[in-house]
């Protein structure tokens, strides 16, 4: 259980920020997720997975993009209300101490990379962040991102803010300049698959955080199984963070 400590805050078109007090739950690792449900009844039946956007002293922040019934209900929970939450769950990002990291996010997939960026900075790592969005009014928390990292680049598909074109193009351009020790990517599946393909020959290790459909979120239903070079893996317990180069991306499309 967690408690909604403030009314969900609108932060961009169709996006809200939740602040939850999660006393008793362990501190999350960057890349882990929580499984939450607004209503106590059976509709919607299953909890929905959301990445941790930030965490400080028992307060967890989550960004929600409102896409359907579950996210609409969660984004309407009033301040003070209890919320059904399981987690933190799953396997997070591999952290490095020092060196340089390149983070590339697409849409709501930028969310887990914020907490990751803060943790990397705390460990003395220099962070370049490429924030991808379809268009300017979908960009959230830009000032928080910009002040948390060393280099912050916005890329919009339609060129309405920052650089125009896909964030994978900007990401690959920065990556081919060399000098990065690790690359972290989160966004829509075609974007992560594209980044893995475009950067196939780059020596820097690359991790992605998958956002494919979940059922139970705790490894029981196997509904989120994907194919990797070492066999089938369940995204919820073996991931959501995985090595980009071991994933058989065609099993996800
Ligand atoms: C590990 C993980 C972390 C995630 N982190 C976040 C996060 O930080 N913030 C956030 O807003 N969302 C996140 N998501 C996606 C989020 O879980 C879904 O958007 C949510 O479950 C939709 O619930 P709903 O009831 O509102 O939509 P539904 O009514 O179930 O679906 C509405 C529409 O959204 C589509 N949809 C639903 N789930 C997904 C999905 N996983 N991928 C692609 N399309 C989907 C459906 O096809 C449908 O068109 C994450 C997913 C995973 C697996």
Short mmCIF file of C-alpha atoms and ligand atoms in Angstrom, two decimals:
data_model
loop_
_atom_site.label_atom_id
_atom_site.label_comp_id
_atom_site.label_asym_id
_atom_site.label_seq_id
_atom_site.Cartn_x
_atom_site.Cartn_y
_atom_site.Cartn_z
CA UNK A 1 0.00 0.00 0.00
CA UNK A 2 1.03 3.59 -0.58
CA UNK A 3 -0.61 6.94 0.05
CA UNK A 4 -1.18 9.67 -2.51
CA UNK A 5 0.30 12.65 -0.71
CA UNK A 6 -0.71 15.31 -3.24
CA UNK A 7 -3.35 15.60 -5.91
CA UNK A 8 -1.84 14.27 -9.21
CA UNK A 9 -0.22 17.24 -10.93
CA UNK A 10 -0.75 17.83 -14.67
CA UNK A 11 2.72 18.28 -16.19
CA UNK A 12 2.15 17.99 -19.96
CA UNK A 13 -0.66 17.03 -22.31
CA UNK A 14 -2.14 13.74 -20.99
CA UNK A 15 0.61 13.38 -18.37
CA UNK A 16 0.40 13.71 -14.57
CA UNK A 17 2.97 13.44 -11.80
CA UNK A 18 2.07 11.32 -8.75
CA UNK A 19 3.69 11.67 -5.34
CA UNK A 20 3.29 8.59 -3.18
CA UNK A 21 4.43 7.89 0.36
CA UNK A 22 5.63 4.32 0.38
CA UNK A 23 6.66 3.81 4.03
CA UNK A 24 7.74 0.24 4.64
CA UNK A 25 8.68 -0.45 1.02
CA UNK A 26 12.43 -0.66 0.30
CA UNK A 27 14.06 2.18 -1.64
CA UNK A 28 13.78 1.38 -5.37
CA UNK A 29 16.77 0.90 -7.65
CA UNK A 30 16.78 2.99 -10.84
CA UNK A 31 14.89 1.04 -13.52
CA UNK A 32 12.64 -0.82 -11.11
CA UNK A 33 8.88 -0.42 -11.35
CA UNK A 34 5.82 -0.52 -9.13
CA UNK A 35 2.52 -2.21 -9.92
CA UNK A 36 -0.44 -0.04 -8.97
CA UNK A 37 -4.21 0.04 -9.10
CA UNK A 38 -6.53 2.87 -8.16
CA UNK A 39 -9.71 0.99 -7.36
CA UNK A 40 -10.03 -1.86 -4.87
CA UNK A 41 -12.65 -3.73 -6.98
CA UNK A 42 -12.13 -5.95 -10.01
CA UNK A 43 -12.28 -3.27 -12.72
CA UNK A 44 -9.57 -2.94 -13.85
CA UNK A 45 -8.62 -6.43 -12.70
CA UNK A 46 -4.84 -6.23 -12.80
CA UNK A 47 -2.43 -3.65 -11.44
CA UNK A 48 -0.60 -1.49 -13.99
CA UNK A 49 3.22 -1.21 -14.10
CA UNK A 50 4.91 2.21 -13.81
CA UNK A 51 8.58 3.12 -13.55
CA UNK A 52 9.98 5.08 -10.66
CA UNK A 53 10.61 8.64 -11.85
CA UNK A 54 12.26 9.77 -8.61
CA UNK A 55 12.60 8.76 -4.97
CA UNK A 56 13.58 10.71 -1.88
CA UNK A 57 13.13 9.74 1.78
CA UNK A 58 10.16 7.41 1.31
CA UNK A 59 8.44 9.64 -1.28
CA UNK A 60 8.16 8.08 -4.72
CA UNK A 61 7.32 10.07 -7.84
CA UNK A 62 5.73 8.49 -10.89
CA UNK A 63 4.84 9.97 -14.26
CA UNK A 64 1.60 8.68 -15.76
CA UNK A 65 0.64 9.04 -19.40
CA UNK A 66 -3.14 8.70 -19.53
CA UNK A 67 -3.91 6.13 -22.22
CA UNK A 68 -6.83 4.06 -20.93
CA UNK A 69 -9.08 3.16 -18.04
CA UNK A 70 -6.41 2.20 -15.50
CA UNK A 71 -4.27 5.29 -16.01
CA UNK A 72 -7.37 7.55 -16.03
CA UNK A 73 -8.50 6.13 -12.67
CA UNK A 74 -5.03 6.41 -11.12
CA UNK A 75 -4.64 10.01 -12.31
CA UNK A 76 -7.92 10.94 -10.56
CA UNK A 77 -7.06 9.63 -7.08
CA UNK A 78 -7.37 12.47 -4.54
CA UNK A 79 -4.69 13.54 -2.05
CA UNK A 80 -4.67 11.47 1.14
CA UNK A 81 -6.17 8.36 -0.49
CA UNK A 82 -4.52 4.93 -0.14
CA UNK A 83 -3.46 3.29 -3.37
CA UNK A 84 -2.84 -0.42 -3.99
CA UNK A 85 0.88 -0.68 -4.78
CA UNK A 86 3.25 -3.64 -5.12
CA UNK A 87 6.95 -3.04 -5.38
CA UNK A 88 9.56 -1.99 -6.14
CA UNK A 89 9.76 -4.89 -8.57
CA UNK A 90 12.02 -6.14 -11.37
CA UNK A 91 15.65 -5.78 -12.28
CA UNK A 92 17.05 -2.26 -12.57
CA UNK A 93 19.88 -0.67 -14.56
CA UNK A 94 23.56 -1.56 -14.11
CA UNK A 95 25.13 1.46 -12.41
CA UNK A 96 28.62 2.74 -13.13
CA UNK A 97 30.91 4.84 -10.97
CA UNK A 98 32.57 7.70 -12.82
CA UNK A 99 33.02 7.71 -16.59
CA UNK A 100 30.42 8.91 -19.10
CA UNK A 101 26.89 7.72 -19.70
CA UNK A 102 24.51 8.42 -22.57
CA UNK A 103 20.81 8.25 -21.72
CA UNK A 104 18.21 8.29 -24.50
CA UNK A 105 14.51 8.46 -23.66
CA UNK A 106 11.38 8.48 -25.78
CA UNK A 107 8.05 9.82 -24.47
CA UNK A 108 7.03 8.40 -21.11
CA UNK A 109 10.18 6.26 -21.37
CA UNK A 110 12.19 9.29 -20.24
CA UNK A 111 10.71 8.79 -16.76
CA UNK A 112 12.90 5.94 -15.41
CA UNK A 113 15.99 7.62 -16.85
CA UNK A 114 15.58 10.64 -14.55
CA UNK A 115 16.09 8.63 -11.35
CA UNK A 116 18.92 6.79 -13.11
CA UNK A 117 20.56 10.09 -14.12
CA UNK A 118 20.44 11.36 -10.54
CA UNK A 119 22.00 8.16 -9.21
CA UNK A 120 24.73 8.18 -11.87
CA UNK A 121 25.56 11.81 -11.04
CA UNK A 122 25.78 10.88 -7.34
CA UNK A 123 28.38 8.27 -8.37
CA UNK A 124 30.49 10.82 -10.24
CA UNK A 125 29.36 9.82 -13.75
CA UNK A 126 29.02 12.50 -16.42
CA UNK A 127 25.55 12.25 -17.97
CA UNK A 128 24.43 13.25 -21.47
CA UNK A 129 20.65 13.02 -21.78
CA UNK A 130 18.79 12.95 -25.10
CA UNK A 131 15.11 13.58 -24.33
CA UNK A 132 12.86 12.51 -27.20
CA UNK A 133 9.20 13.47 -27.63
CA UNK A 134 6.79 13.49 -30.52
CA UNK A 135 6.01 17.19 -30.05
CA UNK A 136 6.69 20.04 -27.59
CA UNK A 137 3.49 19.89 -25.52
CA UNK A 138 4.27 16.28 -24.52
CA UNK A 139 7.54 17.26 -22.82
CA UNK A 140 7.38 17.09 -19.02
CA UNK A 141 9.69 18.31 -16.22
CA UNK A 142 12.25 19.72 -18.69
CA UNK A 143 13.83 22.00 -16.05
CA UNK A 144 14.31 19.13 -13.62
CA UNK A 145 15.95 17.01 -16.30
CA UNK A 146 18.14 19.88 -17.50
CA UNK A 147 19.41 20.70 -14.02
CA UNK A 148 20.11 17.06 -13.09
CA UNK A 149 22.55 16.26 -15.92
CA UNK A 150 25.69 17.61 -17.60
CA UNK A 151 24.31 17.87 -21.12
CA UNK A 152 20.60 17.93 -21.95
CA UNK A 153 19.37 17.71 -25.54
CA UNK A 154 15.70 17.84 -26.50
CA UNK A 155 14.64 16.20 -29.73
CA UNK A 156 11.10 16.35 -31.11
CA UNK A 157 9.89 14.34 -34.09
CA UNK A 158 8.17 17.41 -35.58
CA UNK A 159 10.91 19.92 -34.69
CA UNK A 160 8.56 21.97 -32.44
CA UNK A 161 11.26 22.13 -29.71
CA UNK A 162 14.96 21.35 -29.70
CA UNK A 163 16.35 19.30 -32.54
CA UNK A 164 13.98 17.94 -35.18
CA UNK A 165 13.77 14.21 -36.02
CA UNK A 166 13.92 10.99 -34.04
CA UNK A 167 15.85 10.96 -30.77
CA UNK A 168 17.63 7.81 -32.00
CA UNK A 169 19.33 9.91 -34.70
CA UNK A 170 20.61 12.43 -32.14
CA UNK A 171 21.52 9.58 -29.79
CA UNK A 172 23.54 7.79 -32.47
CA UNK A 173 25.26 11.01 -33.49
CA UNK A 174 26.40 11.63 -29.89
CA UNK A 175 27.36 7.95 -29.48
CA UNK A 176 29.47 7.88 -32.63
CA UNK A 177 31.46 10.83 -31.21
CA UNK A 178 32.88 8.20 -28.82
CA UNK A 179 33.83 8.24 -25.18
CA UNK A 180 30.70 6.79 -23.57
CA UNK A 181 31.13 3.93 -21.10
CA UNK A 182 27.49 2.83 -21.08
CA UNK A 183 24.26 3.61 -22.91
CA UNK A 184 20.78 3.42 -21.38
CA UNK A 185 17.61 3.58 -23.49
CA UNK A 186 13.90 3.58 -22.65
CA UNK A 187 10.96 4.33 -24.90
CA UNK A 188 8.58 2.72 -27.36
CA UNK A 189 9.70 -0.72 -28.58
CA UNK A 190 10.44 0.41 -32.19
CA UNK A 191 12.62 3.23 -30.82
CA UNK A 192 14.65 0.88 -28.59
CA UNK A 193 14.92 -1.70 -31.39
CA UNK A 194 16.07 1.08 -33.74
CA UNK A 195 18.70 2.29 -31.29
CA UNK A 196 19.99 -1.27 -30.76
CA UNK A 197 20.22 -1.77 -34.53
CA UNK A 198 21.82 1.60 -35.30
CA UNK A 199 24.41 1.20 -32.55
CA UNK A 200 25.07 -2.52 -33.14
CA UNK A 201 28.79 -1.96 -33.82
CA UNK A 202 29.43 0.50 -31.00
CA UNK A 203 31.53 -1.03 -28.19
CA UNK A 204 29.65 0.67 -25.31
CA UNK A 205 27.35 -1.71 -23.39
CA UNK A 206 23.69 -0.80 -23.93
CA UNK A 207 20.77 -1.48 -21.64
CA UNK A 208 17.09 -0.95 -22.45
CA UNK A 209 14.09 -0.88 -20.15
CA UNK A 210 11.23 -2.74 -21.83
CA UNK A 211 7.64 -1.54 -21.54
CA UNK A 212 5.76 -4.40 -23.19
CA UNK A 213 2.43 -5.66 -21.80
CA UNK A 214 2.36 -7.18 -18.35
CA UNK A 215 -0.20 -9.43 -16.76
CA UNK A 216 0.64 -10.21 -13.13
CA UNK A 217 4.00 -8.37 -12.96
CA UNK A 218 5.53 -10.97 -10.62
CA UNK A 219 6.54 -13.78 -12.99
CA UNK A 220 3.51 -16.06 -12.61
CA UNK A 221 1.53 -15.59 -15.82
CA UNK A 222 4.48 -15.40 -18.29
CA UNK A 223 2.40 -12.98 -20.39
CA UNK A 224 5.39 -10.67 -20.85
CA UNK A 225 7.82 -13.34 -22.16
CA UNK A 226 10.23 -12.23 -24.88
CA UNK A 227 12.92 -14.11 -26.82
CA UNK A 228 16.62 -13.47 -26.14
CA UNK A 229 19.85 -15.11 -27.31
CA UNK A 230 19.79 -17.14 -24.08
CA UNK A 231 16.17 -18.24 -24.46
CA UNK A 232 12.80 -16.90 -23.32
CA UNK A 233 12.81 -14.28 -20.56
CA UNK A 234 9.95 -12.75 -18.57
CA UNK A 235 10.14 -8.96 -18.76
CA UNK A 236 8.67 -8.46 -15.27
CA UNK A 237 11.18 -10.55 -13.30
CA UNK A 238 14.18 -10.97 -15.64
CA UNK A 239 13.78 -7.29 -16.65
CA UNK A 240 12.41 -4.77 -17.37
CA UNK A 241 16.06 -3.76 -17.87
CA UNK A 242 17.92 -6.03 -20.28
CA UNK A 243 21.02 -6.05 -22.45
CA UNK A 244 19.85 -4.49 -25.75
CA UNK A 245 22.09 -6.74 -27.81
CA UNK A 246 20.74 -10.04 -26.49
CA UNK A 247 17.09 -9.26 -27.26
CA UNK A 248 15.49 -10.82 -30.35
CA UNK A 249 13.68 -7.63 -31.26
CA UNK A 250 11.45 -9.31 -33.85
CA UNK A 251 9.82 -11.31 -31.00
CA UNK A 252 8.50 -7.99 -29.64
CA UNK A 253 6.87 -6.63 -32.75
C1 LIG B 1 8.00 -1.93 -16.86
C2 LIG B 1 6.99 -0.92 -17.35
C3 LIG B 1 7.11 0.39 -16.94
C4 LIG B 1 6.17 1.35 -17.37
N1 LIG B 1 6.33 2.63 -16.93
C5 LIG B 1 5.41 3.56 -17.25
C6 LIG B 1 5.53 4.89 -16.72
O1 LIG B 1 6.47 5.24 -15.99
N2 LIG B 1 4.53 5.76 -17.05
C7 LIG B 1 3.48 5.42 -17.88
O2 LIG B 1 2.61 6.25 -18.14
N3 LIG B 1 3.37 4.18 -18.40
C8 LIG B 1 4.30 3.24 -18.09
N4 LIG B 1 4.16 1.96 -18.59
C9 LIG B 1 3.00 1.65 -19.46
C10 LIG B 1 1.75 1.51 -18.59
O3 LIG B 1 1.88 0.37 -17.76
C11 LIG B 1 0.50 1.38 -19.48
O4 LIG B 1 0.31 2.56 -20.20
C12 LIG B 1 -0.73 1.12 -18.60
O5 LIG B 1 -0.67 -0.19 -18.10
C13 LIG B 1 -2.00 1.32 -19.42
O6 LIG B 1 -3.10 1.02 -18.58
P1 LIG B 1 -4.57 1.54 -18.94
O7 LIG B 1 -5.53 0.70 -18.18
O8 LIG B 1 -4.66 3.01 -18.78
O9 LIG B 1 -4.66 1.26 -20.47
P2 LIG B 1 -5.41 0.05 -21.23
O10 LIG B 1 -6.88 0.34 -21.18
O11 LIG B 1 -4.91 -1.27 -20.72
O12 LIG B 1 -4.85 0.34 -22.67
C14 LIG B 1 -5.09 1.61 -23.31
C15 LIG B 1 -4.25 1.72 -24.56
O13 LIG B 1 -2.84 1.73 -24.22
C16 LIG B 1 -2.18 0.65 -24.87
N5 LIG B 1 -1.24 0.09 -23.89
C17 LIG B 1 -1.50 -0.34 -22.65
N6 LIG B 1 -0.39 -0.79 -22.03
C18 LIG B 1 0.61 -0.62 -22.92
C19 LIG B 1 2.00 -0.91 -22.90
N7 LIG B 1 2.63 -1.46 -21.84
N8 LIG B 1 2.70 -0.64 -24.02
C20 LIG B 1 2.11 -0.09 -25.10
N9 LIG B 1 0.81 0.21 -25.18
C21 LIG B 1 0.06 -0.06 -24.12
C22 LIG B 1 -3.29 -0.33 -25.25
O14 LIG B 1 -2.96 -1.04 -26.44
C23 LIG B 1 -4.45 0.56 -25.52
O15 LIG B 1 -4.40 1.08 -26.82
C24 LIG B 1 5.09 0.99 -18.22
C25 LIG B 1 4.97 -0.34 -18.63
C26 LIG B 1 5.90 -1.29 -18.22
C27 LIG B 1 5.75 -2.71 -18.64
#
